[in-house]
Amino acid sequence: MQIRYFKEYSQYLDRDMEFKMYGHAGRLCLVIPCQDGRFFEWEDRHMFEILSPFIDAGRIQFVTVDSVDLESWSSYEATAPRMQMQENWVQYVMNELLPSARYKAGKPENEPVMVMGASMGAFHAANLFFRFPDTFTQVLALSGLYDMSIYFYDGNVDFNAYQNNPCGYLENMDPGHDYIQKYNAAQAIFVVGQGAWEHECSADLGKLADVCWRKGIHIEPQFWGYDIPHDWPSWEQQIQVYVPQMC
């Protein structure tokens, strides 16, 4: 498996940002770590070893990103600066990381990509998919939260907070919005277990599925069993089921 490491300065975040790329050909997929996680998390958890047959066959290649969760979702400071940092990260991904990764992967500059993550990474993946359906035409979200209003501790929901809360902005989306057609042309798989530590995530996927159903958005909610906890062994099983369907 070809593995490459990069560190590039981000104007949006005013710092060097590290990332890695895995594979040599195939669909480009952005992987987002769990809450407070780093770009090497999925490698440390041997997730790419599990997917190596598809990587080595040139069916899929990955780019892994660093989060800024410690300064946004994990911070207890005022909402406005935290959500400004979250939005700065989104703009970094869209305008700096992805163009660089596409170039390094030998991809056309506007070629759509896949996005996936687990736990907080699933939220980020879903948020990017719903906000930028021309860029992300496949999403695999494992055990995520999608109503982020619980993180707006001071009740200050400014525009940055609003546009980073999928259940919030989807609830207000016009059923005739042209994004809905794009969502429905995409492959959108949302997975959750119903075992230990999955109660909130299972409830949130139910809430997201209800909003999408009412808006005519066709996502694929997958509820696994009561023996499936919110933990890496579950996500290991799930990527082996769903990634082969997506590359």
mmCIF file of C-alpha atoms in Angstrom, residues 14-237:
data_model
loop_
_atom_site.group_PDB
_atom_site.id
_atom_site.type_symbol
_atom_site.label_atom_id
_atom_site.label_comp_id
_atom_site.label_asym_id
_atom_site.label_seq_id
_atom_site.Cartn_x
_atom_site.Cartn_y
_atom_site.Cartn_z
ATOM 1 C CA ASP A 14 -3.389 29.928 10.339
ATOM 2 C CA ARG A 15 -1.307 26.846 11.072
ATOM 3 C CA ASP A 16 0.355 23.889 9.427
ATOM 4 C CA MET A 17 -2.055 21.022 8.901
ATOM 5 C CA GLU A 18 -0.923 17.422 8.559
ATOM 6 C CA PHE A 19 -2.566 14.711 6.501
ATOM 7 C CA LYS A 20 -1.830 11.340 4.960
ATOM 8 C CA MET A 21 -2.862 9.605 1.762
ATOM 9 C CA TYR A 22 -3.266 5.853 1.341
ATOM 10 C CA GLY A 23 -3.419 4.055 -1.986
ATOM 11 C CA HIS A 24 -2.506 4.761 -5.576
ATOM 12 C CA ALA A 25 -5.757 4.780 -7.565
ATOM 13 C CA GLY A 26 -9.523 4.597 -7.418
ATOM 14 C CA ARG A 27 -12.226 6.617 -5.738
ATOM 15 C CA LEU A 28 -10.846 9.334 -3.451
ATOM 16 C CA CYS A 29 -12.333 9.185 0.044
ATOM 17 C CA LEU A 30 -11.878 11.715 2.836
ATOM 18 C CA VAL A 31 -11.678 10.123 6.311
ATOM 19 C CA ILE A 32 -12.429 12.240 9.390
ATOM 20 C CA PRO A 33 -11.301 11.094 12.858
ATOM 21 C CA CYS A 34 -13.365 10.699 16.010
ATOM 22 C CA GLN A 35 -13.744 13.600 18.445
ATOM 23 C CA ASP A 36 -10.367 15.259 19.135
ATOM 24 C CA GLY A 37 -8.737 12.653 16.903
ATOM 25 C CA ARG A 38 -5.726 13.092 14.665
ATOM 26 C CA PHE A 39 -5.101 12.331 11.021
ATOM 27 C CA PHE A 40 -3.308 9.069 11.903
ATOM 28 C CA GLU A 41 -6.153 7.645 14.011
ATOM 29 C CA TRP A 42 -7.574 5.253 11.405
ATOM 30 C CA GLU A 43 -4.089 3.984 10.585
ATOM 31 C CA ASP A 44 -3.351 3.398 14.273
ATOM 32 C CA ARG A 45 -6.629 1.486 14.525
ATOM 33 C CA HIS A 46 -5.607 -0.701 11.540
ATOM 34 C CA MET A 47 -8.673 0.319 9.561
ATOM 35 C CA PHE A 48 -6.711 0.637 6.327
ATOM 36 C CA GLU A 49 -5.200 -2.794 6.841
ATOM 37 C CA ILE A 50 -8.763 -4.125 6.922
ATOM 38 C CA LEU A 51 -9.490 -2.316 3.662
ATOM 39 C CA SER A 52 -6.131 -3.147 2.046
ATOM 40 C CA PRO A 53 -7.564 -5.550 -0.576
ATOM 41 C CA PHE A 54 -9.591 -2.695 -2.061
ATOM 42 C CA ILE A 55 -6.768 -0.167 -1.690
ATOM 43 C CA ASP A 56 -4.186 -2.465 -3.278
ATOM 44 C CA ALA A 57 -6.601 -3.273 -6.124
ATOM 45 C CA GLY A 58 -6.832 0.437 -6.949
ATOM 46 C CA ARG A 59 -10.541 0.642 -6.172
ATOM 47 C CA ILE A 60 -10.267 3.307 -3.481
ATOM 48 C CA GLN A 61 -7.712 5.677 -1.976
ATOM 49 C CA PHE A 62 -7.965 7.700 1.225
ATOM 50 C CA VAL A 63 -6.942 11.078 2.543
ATOM 51 C CA THR A 64 -7.037 11.537 6.318
ATOM 52 C CA VAL A 65 -7.529 14.938 7.913
ATOM 53 C CA ASP A 66 -6.794 16.518 11.281
ATOM 54 C CA SER A 67 -9.739 17.916 13.221
ATOM 55 C CA VAL A 68 -9.910 21.092 15.292
ATOM 56 C CA ASP A 69 -12.529 19.621 17.643
ATOM 57 C CA LEU A 70 -10.576 20.655 20.736
ATOM 58 C CA GLU A 71 -11.241 24.267 19.749
ATOM 59 C CA SER A 72 -14.809 23.791 18.539
ATOM 60 C CA TRP A 73 -17.029 20.905 19.684
ATOM 61 C CA SER A 74 -14.944 19.876 22.708
ATOM 62 C CA SER A 75 -14.510 23.398 24.054
ATOM 63 C CA TYR A 76 -16.882 24.938 26.607
ATOM 64 C CA GLU A 77 -16.114 28.520 25.597
ATOM 65 C CA ALA A 78 -18.666 30.842 23.959
ATOM 66 C CA THR A 79 -20.467 29.372 20.969
ATOM 67 C CA ALA A 80 -19.570 32.060 18.420
ATOM 68 C CA PRO A 81 -15.761 31.645 18.415
ATOM 69 C CA ARG A 82 -16.074 27.862 18.619
ATOM 70 C CA MET A 83 -18.335 27.759 15.586
ATOM 71 C CA GLN A 84 -16.119 30.220 13.741
ATOM 72 C CA MET A 85 -13.289 27.724 14.231
ATOM 73 C CA GLN A 86 -15.538 24.898 13.016
ATOM 74 C CA GLU A 87 -16.429 26.899 9.912
ATOM 75 C CA ASN A 88 -12.766 27.778 9.314
ATOM 76 C CA TRP A 89 -12.049 24.037 9.361
ATOM 77 C CA VAL A 90 -14.832 23.370 6.847
ATOM 78 C CA GLN A 91 -13.388 26.010 4.520
ATOM 79 C CA TYR A 92 -9.919 24.524 4.960
ATOM 80 C CA VAL A 93 -11.211 21.113 3.908
ATOM 81 C CA MET A 94 -13.103 22.451 0.911
ATOM 82 C CA ASN A 95 -10.654 25.033 -0.393
ATOM 83 C CA GLU A 96 -7.229 23.774 0.653
ATOM 84 C CA LEU A 97 -7.138 20.111 1.631
ATOM 85 C CA LEU A 98 -9.346 18.647 -1.104
ATOM 86 C CA PRO A 99 -7.742 20.562 -4.001
ATOM 87 C CA SER A 100 -4.313 19.471 -2.742
ATOM 88 C CA ALA A 101 -5.413 15.844 -2.279
ATOM 89 C CA ARG A 102 -7.046 15.685 -5.695
ATOM 90 C CA TYR A 103 -3.858 16.994 -7.320
ATOM 91 C CA LYS A 104 -1.685 14.494 -5.437
ATOM 92 C CA ALA A 105 -4.081 11.700 -6.399
ATOM 93 C CA GLY A 106 -3.970 12.705 -10.066
ATOM 94 C CA LYS A 107 -7.667 13.588 -10.043
ATOM 95 C CA PRO A 108 -9.468 16.354 -11.977
ATOM 96 C CA GLU A 109 -9.936 19.437 -9.810
ATOM 97 C CA ASN A 110 -13.723 19.079 -9.572
ATOM 98 C CA GLU A 111 -14.036 15.287 -9.372
ATOM 99 C CA PRO A 112 -16.529 14.285 -6.626
ATOM 100 C CA VAL A 113 -15.211 12.412 -3.623
ATOM 101 C CA MET A 114 -16.500 10.127 -0.901
ATOM 102 C CA VAL A 115 -16.436 11.046 2.788
ATOM 103 C CA MET A 116 -16.664 8.872 5.874
ATOM 104 C CA GLY A 117 -16.097 8.887 9.611
ATOM 105 C CA ALA A 118 -17.175 7.395 12.913
ATOM 106 C CA SER A 119 -18.599 9.082 16.014
ATOM 107 C CA MET A 120 -17.832 12.838 15.731
ATOM 108 C CA GLY A 121 -16.215 12.004 12.408
ATOM 109 C CA ALA A 122 -19.609 10.788 11.205
ATOM 110 C CA PHE A 123 -21.137 14.159 12.058
ATOM 111 C CA HIS A 124 -18.403 15.936 10.094
ATOM 112 C CA ALA A 125 -18.892 13.571 7.154
ATOM 113 C CA ALA A 126 -22.655 14.097 7.137
ATOM 114 C CA ASN A 127 -22.317 17.857 7.486
ATOM 115 C CA LEU A 128 -19.947 18.048 4.523
ATOM 116 C CA PHE A 129 -22.216 15.803 2.448
ATOM 117 C CA PHE A 130 -25.369 17.799 3.135
ATOM 118 C CA ARG A 131 -23.674 21.164 2.648
ATOM 119 C CA PHE A 132 -21.668 20.311 -0.463
ATOM 120 C CA PRO A 133 -23.518 17.653 -2.481
ATOM 121 C CA ASP A 134 -21.686 18.537 -5.688
ATOM 122 C CA THR A 135 -18.384 17.618 -4.032
ATOM 123 C CA PHE A 136 -19.464 14.673 -1.859
ATOM 124 C CA THR A 137 -21.555 12.138 -3.747
ATOM 125 C CA GLN A 138 -21.011 9.280 -1.279
ATOM 126 C CA VAL A 139 -21.081 9.338 2.508
ATOM 127 C CA LEU A 140 -20.606 6.576 5.065
ATOM 128 C CA ALA A 141 -21.415 7.846 8.568
ATOM 129 C CA LEU A 142 -20.961 5.456 11.500
ATOM 130 C CA SER A 143 -22.444 6.198 14.937
ATOM 131 C CA GLY A 144 -22.785 9.945 14.551
ATOM 132 C CA LEU A 145 -24.748 12.773 16.135
ATOM 133 C CA TYR A 146 -26.645 15.020 13.718
ATOM 134 C CA ASP A 147 -28.513 17.450 15.967
ATOM 135 C CA MET A 148 -25.659 19.570 17.300
ATOM 136 C CA SER A 149 -27.834 22.014 19.232
ATOM 137 C CA ILE A 150 -26.740 20.354 22.485
ATOM 138 C CA TYR A 151 -23.300 21.917 21.923
ATOM 139 C CA PHE A 152 -24.588 25.504 21.783
ATOM 140 C CA TYR A 153 -24.276 25.904 25.535
ATOM 141 C CA ASP A 154 -24.981 29.634 25.711
ATOM 142 C CA GLY A 155 -27.957 29.497 23.328
ATOM 143 C CA ASN A 156 -26.188 31.711 20.784
ATOM 144 C CA VAL A 157 -27.057 30.140 17.437
ATOM 145 C CA ASP A 158 -25.378 32.407 14.904
ATOM 146 C CA PHE A 159 -25.057 31.569 11.217
ATOM 147 C CA ASN A 160 -21.918 29.474 11.694
ATOM 148 C CA ALA A 161 -23.672 27.420 14.363
ATOM 149 C CA TYR A 162 -26.762 27.058 12.190
ATOM 150 C CA GLN A 163 -24.901 25.917 9.084
ATOM 151 C CA ASN A 164 -23.014 23.269 11.053
ATOM 152 C CA ASN A 165 -26.115 21.612 12.515
ATOM 153 C CA PRO A 166 -27.531 19.172 9.922
ATOM 154 C CA CYS A 167 -30.856 18.504 11.645
ATOM 155 C CA GLY A 168 -31.337 22.259 12.008
ATOM 156 C CA TYR A 169 -30.742 23.359 8.439
ATOM 157 C CA LEU A 170 -32.357 20.285 6.878
ATOM 158 C CA GLU A 171 -35.492 20.937 8.949
ATOM 159 C CA ASN A 172 -35.719 24.377 7.338
ATOM 160 C CA MET A 173 -34.866 23.276 3.806
ATOM 161 C CA ASP A 174 -37.490 23.971 1.157
ATOM 162 C CA PRO A 175 -38.751 20.596 -0.161
ATOM 163 C CA GLY A 176 -38.204 22.004 -3.638
ATOM 164 C CA HIS A 177 -34.538 22.854 -3.038
ATOM 165 C CA ASP A 178 -32.305 21.553 -5.829
ATOM 166 C CA TYR A 179 -29.951 19.954 -3.276
ATOM 167 C CA ILE A 180 -32.581 17.312 -2.564
ATOM 168 C CA GLN A 181 -32.271 15.927 -6.070
ATOM 169 C CA LYS A 182 -28.502 15.786 -5.592
ATOM 170 C CA TYR A 183 -28.824 13.985 -2.257
ATOM 171 C CA ASN A 184 -31.096 11.447 -3.891
ATOM 172 C CA ALA A 185 -28.634 10.838 -6.707
ATOM 173 C CA ALA A 186 -25.900 10.156 -4.153
ATOM 174 C CA GLN A 187 -25.091 7.099 -2.037
ATOM 175 C CA ALA A 188 -25.734 8.097 1.575
ATOM 176 C CA ILE A 189 -25.357 5.337 4.180
ATOM 177 C CA PHE A 190 -25.859 6.134 7.871
ATOM 178 C CA VAL A 191 -25.131 3.328 10.325
ATOM 179 C CA VAL A 192 -25.564 2.959 14.079
ATOM 180 C CA GLY A 193 -25.555 0.129 16.591
ATOM 181 C CA GLN A 194 -28.042 -0.209 19.417
ATOM 182 C CA GLY A 195 -25.647 -1.556 22.033
ATOM 183 C CA ALA A 196 -23.618 0.148 24.740
ATOM 184 C CA TRP A 197 -22.998 3.891 24.364
ATOM 185 C CA GLU A 198 -25.085 4.091 21.178
ATOM 186 C CA HIS A 199 -28.333 5.391 22.687
ATOM 187 C CA GLU A 200 -27.815 9.060 21.761
ATOM 188 C CA CYS A 201 -26.452 8.239 18.322
ATOM 189 C CA SER A 202 -29.312 5.836 17.605
ATOM 190 C CA ALA A 203 -31.852 8.480 18.634
ATOM 191 C CA ASP A 204 -30.115 11.089 16.491
ATOM 192 C CA LEU A 205 -30.100 8.852 13.420
ATOM 193 C CA GLY A 206 -33.822 8.337 13.971
ATOM 194 C CA LYS A 207 -34.262 12.097 14.120
ATOM 195 C CA LEU A 208 -32.195 12.640 10.967
ATOM 196 C CA ALA A 209 -34.079 9.891 9.119
ATOM 197 C CA ASP A 210 -37.401 11.493 10.071
ATOM 198 C CA VAL A 211 -36.321 14.936 8.839
ATOM 199 C CA CYS A 212 -35.040 13.452 5.588
ATOM 200 C CA TRP A 213 -38.220 11.414 5.040
ATOM 201 C CA ARG A 214 -40.371 14.522 5.475
ATOM 202 C CA LYS A 215 -38.225 16.460 3.005
ATOM 203 C CA GLY A 216 -38.140 13.668 0.421
ATOM 204 C CA ILE A 217 -34.438 12.952 0.999
ATOM 205 C CA HIS A 218 -33.563 9.291 0.472
ATOM 206 C CA ILE A 219 -30.761 8.324 2.844
ATOM 207 C CA GLU A 220 -30.065 4.737 3.925
ATOM 208 C CA PRO A 221 -30.343 4.476 7.751
ATOM 209 C CA GLN A 222 -28.957 1.162 8.988
ATOM 210 C CA PHE A 223 -29.682 0.167 12.597
ATOM 211 C CA TRP A 224 -27.472 -2.698 13.750
ATOM 212 C CA GLY A 225 -28.266 -4.911 16.737
ATOM 213 C CA TYR A 226 -28.281 -4.476 20.485
ATOM 214 C CA ASP A 227 -24.939 -6.313 20.614
ATOM 215 C CA ILE A 228 -23.222 -3.560 18.602
ATOM 216 C CA PRO A 229 -21.628 -0.901 20.846
ATOM 217 C CA HIS A 230 -20.206 2.525 20.090
ATOM 218 C CA ASP A 231 -16.644 1.300 19.651
ATOM 219 C CA TRP A 232 -13.971 0.460 17.107
ATOM 220 C CA PRO A 233 -14.745 -3.276 16.738
ATOM 221 C CA SER A 234 -18.239 -2.295 15.537
ATOM 222 C CA TRP A 235 -16.863 0.155 12.992
ATOM 223 C CA GLU A 236 -14.367 -2.455 11.814
ATOM 224 C CA GLN A 237 -17.281 -4.772 11.025
#
